[in-house]
Amino acid sequence: MSTNTCVCCPTFRRGFAPRRPDRPQVCEVCRLRFDTLVYDLWLLHDRLVNPDPAEVDQRRYARRDQQGKRTGEHRWADPLAPIGGAGTIPGKTNQPHVSGTPGRSTPANLDQVDLTSPARVPNPTAAGRRDPWDQIGHLSVATRLYEIVRDWRDTLWPDQHLPVPTMDELVAWMRAGATDGYAGDRTDHACTRHPGIGDTAAELHDLRRILRAQLGDTEPQPRRWIGVTCPTCNEVSQIQQTAGDEYAECAECGRMYTGDQMTEFVTKQAAATRAVATA
Ligand SMILES: [Zn+2]
Ligand SMILES: [Zn+2]
C-alpha cells in the first residue's frame, strides 16, 4: 500500500479531503458508497431494460346513444385520443413469410441497446479497455460487471466458481451479505485487499452517470447547509450531504452527522440568531 488515504474518496467524496481509513485502502464511508453504487447500477439497468409502461388514461366517460341520451354504460377514455387515436394496427399477413422481408424497423436508441446487452464473456480489446465507454459505444453494463467479478474472483477467491453472467447474479455476487449499514463481505474484502479497487470505483461511478443520462435523470446534487456552523470545528457552511446518503459530513473536519443531529443544530443555531436579532 503506497498511500494512507482512502483510494475511493476522490471518487465518492469529491470536494472533501480524503479520509485516513481505519482499515487498508478504503474508508468505512466509501465501502458503503461502493455497495450503493453497485445497487444503483442494478436499479438503473433494470429501468433501461423495462421502461415504465405508457401512462394509461384512467378517465371514463358515459356512453350516449345516437340521440345524446346516456345509455348507462361507461367506457374507458381512449388513452391515445390526444394524439388522434391508435390508428390501424397491422395484422398478421396471410402471405407466406419470405426471408429477408424487412419487418418493422428497430427502435433507434442504440446506446440503450448497448448498455443493456447481455454480458459478453470474452475480454474486450485493449483499445476498448483504455476508454471503454466512449470509443466503441457503451459496453453493456453486464459485460463490465462480469469482468470486474472475474477480476475479483481471480485475485481474491481463486477457488470459487464464477456466477452466471446475468445482471441479477453478478450484482448478487458482488453484494453478498450487504445490509443497511454494511457493504457485505465481498465488497468489504475487495475494498481492503483488491489493488485496483480505486479505479473500479471510479469506472463504475462513471457508468452510473452514463446510465442516468441515458434515462434522462439528472445527476443528484449534494445538499449544503449554507450558514450552519459545524459544532465540531466551528467552520461555517461546510456541512454537505451527498444525495442518497444517510449522513451529512463536514468538509472541514470530516465529522459525520445524522439527519436528527442536523435538525438539532439548525434549530438551535436559528434560535440563537433570532435571539441576537431581537435583543
Ligand atoms: Zn473514502
Ligand atoms: Zn467540521
JSON list of N, CA, C and O in Angstrom, two decimals, residues 45-76:
[
{"chain": "A", "resi": 45, "resn": "HIS", "atom": "N", "xyz": [-30.08, -0.17, -14.56]},
{"chain": "A", "resi": 45, "resn": "HIS", "atom": "CA", "xyz": [-30.10, -1.13, -15.66]},
{"chain": "A", "resi": 45, "resn": "HIS", "atom": "C", "xyz": [-31.50, -1.73, -15.82]},
{"chain": "A", "resi": 45, "resn": "HIS", "atom": "O", "xyz": [-32.02, -1.86, -16.93]},
{"chain": "A", "resi": 46, "resn": "ASP", "atom": "N", "xyz": [-32.12, -2.04, -14.69]},
{"chain": "A", "resi": 46, "resn": "ASP", "atom": "CA", "xyz": [-33.46, -2.60, -14.73]},
{"chain": "A", "resi": 46, "resn": "ASP", "atom": "C", "xyz": [-34.45, -1.63, -15.37]},
{"chain": "A", "resi": 46, "resn": "ASP", "atom": "O", "xyz": [-35.32, -2.03, -16.15]},
{"chain": "A", "resi": 47, "resn": "ARG", "atom": "N", "xyz": [-34.29, -0.35, -15.06]},
{"chain": "A", "resi": 47, "resn": "ARG", "atom": "CA", "xyz": [-35.19, 0.65, -15.67]},
{"chain": "A", "resi": 47, "resn": "ARG", "atom": "C", "xyz": [-34.95, 0.78, -17.17]},
{"chain": "A", "resi": 47, "resn": "ARG", "atom": "O", "xyz": [-35.88, 1.03, -17.93]},
{"chain": "A", "resi": 48, "resn": "LEU", "atom": "N", "xyz": [-33.68, 0.63, -17.59]},
{"chain": "A", "resi": 48, "resn": "LEU", "atom": "CA", "xyz": [-33.39, 0.71, -19.02]},
{"chain": "A", "resi": 48, "resn": "LEU", "atom": "C", "xyz": [-34.00, -0.47, -19.77]},
{"chain": "A", "resi": 48, "resn": "LEU", "atom": "O", "xyz": [-34.51, -0.33, -20.87]},
{"chain": "A", "resi": 49, "resn": "VAL", "atom": "N", "xyz": [-33.94, -1.64, -19.13]},
{"chain": "A", "resi": 49, "resn": "VAL", "atom": "CA", "xyz": [-34.45, -2.85, -19.78]},
{"chain": "A", "resi": 49, "resn": "VAL", "atom": "C", "xyz": [-35.98, -2.87, -19.77]},
{"chain": "A", "resi": 49, "resn": "VAL", "atom": "O", "xyz": [-36.61, -3.30, -20.72]},
{"chain": "A", "resi": 50, "resn": "ASN", "atom": "N", "xyz": [-36.56, -2.39, -18.67]},
{"chain": "A", "resi": 50, "resn": "ASN", "atom": "CA", "xyz": [-38.03, -2.38, -18.54]},
{"chain": "A", "resi": 50, "resn": "ASN", "atom": "C", "xyz": [-38.53, -0.95, -18.40]},
{"chain": "A", "resi": 50, "resn": "ASN", "atom": "O", "xyz": [-38.79, -0.52, -17.28]},
{"chain": "A", "resi": 51, "resn": "PRO", "atom": "N", "xyz": [-38.65, -0.23, -19.49]},
{"chain": "A", "resi": 51, "resn": "PRO", "atom": "CA", "xyz": [-39.10, 1.15, -19.37]},
{"chain": "A", "resi": 51, "resn": "PRO", "atom": "C", "xyz": [-40.50, 1.21, -18.76]},
{"chain": "A", "resi": 51, "resn": "PRO", "atom": "O", "xyz": [-41.26, 0.24, -18.88]},
{"chain": "A", "resi": 52, "resn": "ASP", "atom": "N", "xyz": [-40.79, 2.32, -18.09]},
{"chain": "A", "resi": 52, "resn": "ASP", "atom": "CA", "xyz": [-42.12, 2.49, -17.49]},
{"chain": "A", "resi": 52, "resn": "ASP", "atom": "C", "xyz": [-43.19, 2.29, -18.55]},
{"chain": "A", "resi": 52, "resn": "ASP", "atom": "O", "xyz": [-43.05, 2.78, -19.66]},
{"chain": "A", "resi": 53, "resn": "PRO", "atom": "N", "xyz": [-44.25, 1.56, -18.21]},
{"chain": "A", "resi": 53, "resn": "PRO", "atom": "CA", "xyz": [-45.33, 1.43, -19.20]},
{"chain": "A", "resi": 53, "resn": "PRO", "atom": "C", "xyz": [-45.95, 2.80, -19.48]},
{"chain": "A", "resi": 53, "resn": "PRO", "atom": "O", "xyz": [-45.95, 3.66, -18.60]},
{"chain": "A", "resi": 54, "resn": "ALA", "atom": "N", "xyz": [-46.43, 2.98, -20.69]},
{"chain": "A", "resi": 54, "resn": "ALA", "atom": "CA", "xyz": [-47.06, 4.25, -21.03]},
{"chain": "A", "resi": 54, "resn": "ALA", "atom": "C", "xyz": [-48.22, 4.50, -20.06]},
{"chain": "A", "resi": 54, "resn": "ALA", "atom": "O", "xyz": [-48.90, 3.56, -19.65]},
{"chain": "A", "resi": 55, "resn": "GLU", "atom": "N", "xyz": [-48.40, 5.73, -19.70]},
{"chain": "A", "resi": 55, "resn": "GLU", "atom": "CA", "xyz": [-49.45, 6.03, -18.73]},
{"chain": "A", "resi": 55, "resn": "GLU", "atom": "C", "xyz": [-50.82, 5.74, -19.33]},
{"chain": "A", "resi": 55, "resn": "GLU", "atom": "O", "xyz": [-51.13, 6.10, -20.44]},
{"chain": "A", "resi": 56, "resn": "VAL", "atom": "N", "xyz": [-51.63, 5.07, -18.55]},
{"chain": "A", "resi": 56, "resn": "VAL", "atom": "CA", "xyz": [-52.96, 4.72, -19.03]},
{"chain": "A", "resi": 56, "resn": "VAL", "atom": "C", "xyz": [-53.91, 5.82, -18.58]},
{"chain": "A", "resi": 56, "resn": "VAL", "atom": "O", "xyz": [-53.87, 6.29, -17.45]},
{"chain": "A", "resi": 57, "resn": "ASP", "atom": "N", "xyz": [-54.74, 6.24, -19.47]},
{"chain": "A", "resi": 57, "resn": "ASP", "atom": "CA", "xyz": [-55.71, 7.27, -19.14]},
{"chain": "A", "resi": 57, "resn": "ASP", "atom": "C", "xyz": [-56.81, 6.63, -18.29]},
{"chain": "A", "resi": 57, "resn": "ASP", "atom": "O", "xyz": [-57.49, 5.70, -18.72]},
{"chain": "A", "resi": 58, "resn": "GLN", "atom": "N", "xyz": [-56.95, 7.10, -17.05]},
{"chain": "A", "resi": 58, "resn": "GLN", "atom": "CA", "xyz": [-57.90, 6.48, -16.13]},
{"chain": "A", "resi": 58, "resn": "GLN", "atom": "C", "xyz": [-59.30, 7.10, -16.24]},
{"chain": "A", "resi": 58, "resn": "GLN", "atom": "O", "xyz": [-60.21, 6.69, -15.53]},
{"chain": "A", "resi": 59, "resn": "ARG", "atom": "N", "xyz": [-59.45, 8.11, -17.08]},
{"chain": "A", "resi": 59, "resn": "ARG", "atom": "CA", "xyz": [-60.77, 8.74, -17.15]},
{"chain": "A", "resi": 59, "resn": "ARG", "atom": "C", "xyz": [-61.77, 7.83, -17.86]},
{"chain": "A", "resi": 59, "resn": "ARG", "atom": "O", "xyz": [-61.41, 7.09, -18.77]},
{"chain": "A", "resi": 60, "resn": "ARG", "atom": "N", "xyz": [-63.01, 7.94, -17.42]},
{"chain": "A", "resi": 60, "resn": "ARG", "atom": "CA", "xyz": [-64.07, 7.19, -18.10]},
{"chain": "A", "resi": 60, "resn": "ARG", "atom": "C", "xyz": [-65.12, 8.20, -18.56]},
{"chain": "A", "resi": 60, "resn": "ARG", "atom": "O", "xyz": [-65.21, 9.30, -18.05]},
{"chain": "A", "resi": 61, "resn": "TYR", "atom": "N", "xyz": [-65.86, 7.82, -19.50]},
{"chain": "A", "resi": 61, "resn": "TYR", "atom": "CA", "xyz": [-66.94, 8.72, -19.91]},
{"chain": "A", "resi": 61, "resn": "TYR", "atom": "C", "xyz": [-68.21, 7.91, -20.05]},
{"chain": "A", "resi": 61, "resn": "TYR", "atom": "O", "xyz": [-68.18, 6.69, -20.27]},
{"chain": "A", "resi": 62, "resn": "ALA", "atom": "N", "xyz": [-69.35, 8.63, -19.88]},
{"chain": "A", "resi": 62, "resn": "ALA", "atom": "CA", "xyz": [-70.65, 7.97, -20.01]},
{"chain": "A", "resi": 62, "resn": "ALA", "atom": "C", "xyz": [-70.98, 7.86, -21.49]},
{"chain": "A", "resi": 62, "resn": "ALA", "atom": "O", "xyz": [-70.90, 8.83, -22.24]},
{"chain": "A", "resi": 63, "resn": "ARG", "atom": "N", "xyz": [-71.33, 6.69, -21.87]},
{"chain": "A", "resi": 63, "resn": "ARG", "atom": "CA", "xyz": [-71.66, 6.48, -23.29]},
{"chain": "A", "resi": 63, "resn": "ARG", "atom": "C", "xyz": [-73.06, 7.00, -23.57]},
{"chain": "A", "resi": 63, "resn": "ARG", "atom": "O", "xyz": [-73.97, 6.88, -22.74]},
{"chain": "A", "resi": 64, "resn": "ARG", "atom": "N", "xyz": [-73.23, 7.64, -24.70]},
{"chain": "A", "resi": 64, "resn": "ARG", "atom": "CA", "xyz": [-74.55, 8.16, -25.07]},
{"chain": "A", "resi": 64, "resn": "ARG", "atom": "C", "xyz": [-75.02, 7.49, -26.35]},
{"chain": "A", "resi": 64, "resn": "ARG", "atom": "O", "xyz": [-74.21, 7.07, -27.16]},
{"chain": "A", "resi": 65, "resn": "ASP", "atom": "N", "xyz": [-76.34, 7.43, -26.49]},
{"chain": "A", "resi": 65, "resn": "ASP", "atom": "CA", "xyz": [-76.85, 6.85, -27.73]},
{"chain": "A", "resi": 65, "resn": "ASP", "atom": "C", "xyz": [-76.90, 7.90, -28.82]},
{"chain": "A", "resi": 65, "resn": "ASP", "atom": "O", "xyz": [-76.45, 9.03, -28.62]},
{"chain": "A", "resi": 66, "resn": "GLN", "atom": "N", "xyz": [-77.48, 7.56, -29.97]},
{"chain": "A", "resi": 66, "resn": "GLN", "atom": "CA", "xyz": [-77.44, 8.49, -31.09]},
{"chain": "A", "resi": 66, "resn": "GLN", "atom": "C", "xyz": [-78.28, 9.74, -30.86]},
{"chain": "A", "resi": 66, "resn": "GLN", "atom": "O", "xyz": [-78.06, 10.75, -31.51]},
{"chain": "A", "resi": 67, "resn": "GLN", "atom": "N", "xyz": [-79.21, 9.68, -29.89]},
{"chain": "A", "resi": 67, "resn": "GLN", "atom": "CA", "xyz": [-79.99, 10.87, -29.56]},
{"chain": "A", "resi": 67, "resn": "GLN", "atom": "C", "xyz": [-79.32, 11.69, -28.46]},
{"chain": "A", "resi": 67, "resn": "GLN", "atom": "O", "xyz": [-79.88, 12.67, -27.99]},
{"chain": "A", "resi": 68, "resn": "GLY", "atom": "N", "xyz": [-78.18, 11.25, -28.01]},
{"chain": "A", "resi": 68, "resn": "GLY", "atom": "CA", "xyz": [-77.45, 12.00, -27.00]},
{"chain": "A", "resi": 68, "resn": "GLY", "atom": "C", "xyz": [-77.86, 11.65, -25.58]},
{"chain": "A", "resi": 68, "resn": "GLY", "atom": "O", "xyz": [-77.44, 12.30, -24.63]},
{"chain": "A", "resi": 69, "resn": "LYS", "atom": "N", "xyz": [-78.70, 10.63, -25.43]},
{"chain": "A", "resi": 69, "resn": "LYS", "atom": "CA", "xyz": [-79.10, 10.23, -24.09]},
{"chain": "A", "resi": 69, "resn": "LYS", "atom": "C", "xyz": [-78.11, 9.21, -23.53]},
{"chain": "A", "resi": 69, "resn": "LYS", "atom": "O", "xyz": [-77.58, 8.37, -24.26]},
{"chain": "A", "resi": 70, "resn": "ARG", "atom": "N", "xyz": [-77.90, 9.33, -22.23]},
{"chain": "A", "resi": 70, "resn": "ARG", "atom": "CA", "xyz": [-76.97, 8.38, -21.60]},
{"chain": "A", "resi": 70, "resn": "ARG", "atom": "C", "xyz": [-77.50, 6.97, -21.72]},
{"chain": "A", "resi": 70, "resn": "ARG", "atom": "O", "xyz": [-78.68, 6.73, -21.51]},
{"chain": "A", "resi": 71, "resn": "THR", "atom": "N", "xyz": [-76.66, 6.06, -22.01]},
{"chain": "A", "resi": 71, "resn": "THR", "atom": "CA", "xyz": [-77.07, 4.66, -22.11]},
{"chain": "A", "resi": 71, "resn": "THR", "atom": "C", "xyz": [-76.91, 3.96, -20.76]},
{"chain": "A", "resi": 71, "resn": "THR", "atom": "O", "xyz": [-77.34, 2.82, -20.61]},
{"chain": "A", "resi": 72, "resn": "GLY", "atom": "N", "xyz": [-76.26, 4.64, -19.79]},
{"chain": "A", "resi": 72, "resn": "GLY", "atom": "CA", "xyz": [-75.99, 4.00, -18.51]},
{"chain": "A", "resi": 72, "resn": "GLY", "atom": "C", "xyz": [-74.71, 3.20, -18.54]},
{"chain": "A", "resi": 72, "resn": "GLY", "atom": "O", "xyz": [-74.25, 2.66, -17.53]},
{"chain": "A", "resi": 73, "resn": "GLU", "atom": "N", "xyz": [-74.11, 3.16, -19.71]},
{"chain": "A", "resi": 73, "resn": "GLU", "atom": "CA", "xyz": [-72.88, 2.38, -19.87]},
{"chain": "A", "resi": 73, "resn": "GLU", "atom": "C", "xyz": [-71.69, 3.34, -19.76]},
{"chain": "A", "resi": 73, "resn": "GLU", "atom": "O", "xyz": [-71.78, 4.49, -20.17]},
{"chain": "A", "resi": 74, "resn": "HIS", "atom": "N", "xyz": [-70.60, 2.86, -19.18]},
{"chain": "A", "resi": 74, "resn": "HIS", "atom": "CA", "xyz": [-69.39, 3.69, -19.10]},
{"chain": "A", "resi": 74, "resn": "HIS", "atom": "C", "xyz": [-68.25, 3.03, -19.87]},
{"chain": "A", "resi": 74, "resn": "HIS", "atom": "O", "xyz": [-68.14, 1.81, -19.91]},
{"chain": "A", "resi": 75, "resn": "ARG", "atom": "N", "xyz": [-67.45, 3.85, -20.47]},
{"chain": "A", "resi": 75, "resn": "ARG", "atom": "CA", "xyz": [-66.32, 3.35, -21.23]},
{"chain": "A", "resi": 75, "resn": "ARG", "atom": "C", "xyz": [-65.05, 4.02, -20.74]},
{"chain": "A", "resi": 75, "resn": "ARG", "atom": "O", "xyz": [-65.07, 5.18, -20.34]},
{"chain": "A", "resi": 76, "resn": "TRP", "atom": "N", "xyz": [-63.95, 3.33, -20.84]},
{"chain": "A", "resi": 76, "resn": "TRP", "atom": "CA", "xyz": [-62.66, 3.98, -20.60]},
{"chain": "A", "resi": 76, "resn": "TRP", "atom": "C", "xyz": [-62.40, 4.99, -21.70]},
{"chain": "A", "resi": 76, "resn": "TRP", "atom": "O", "xyz": [-62.70, 4.72, -22.86]}
]
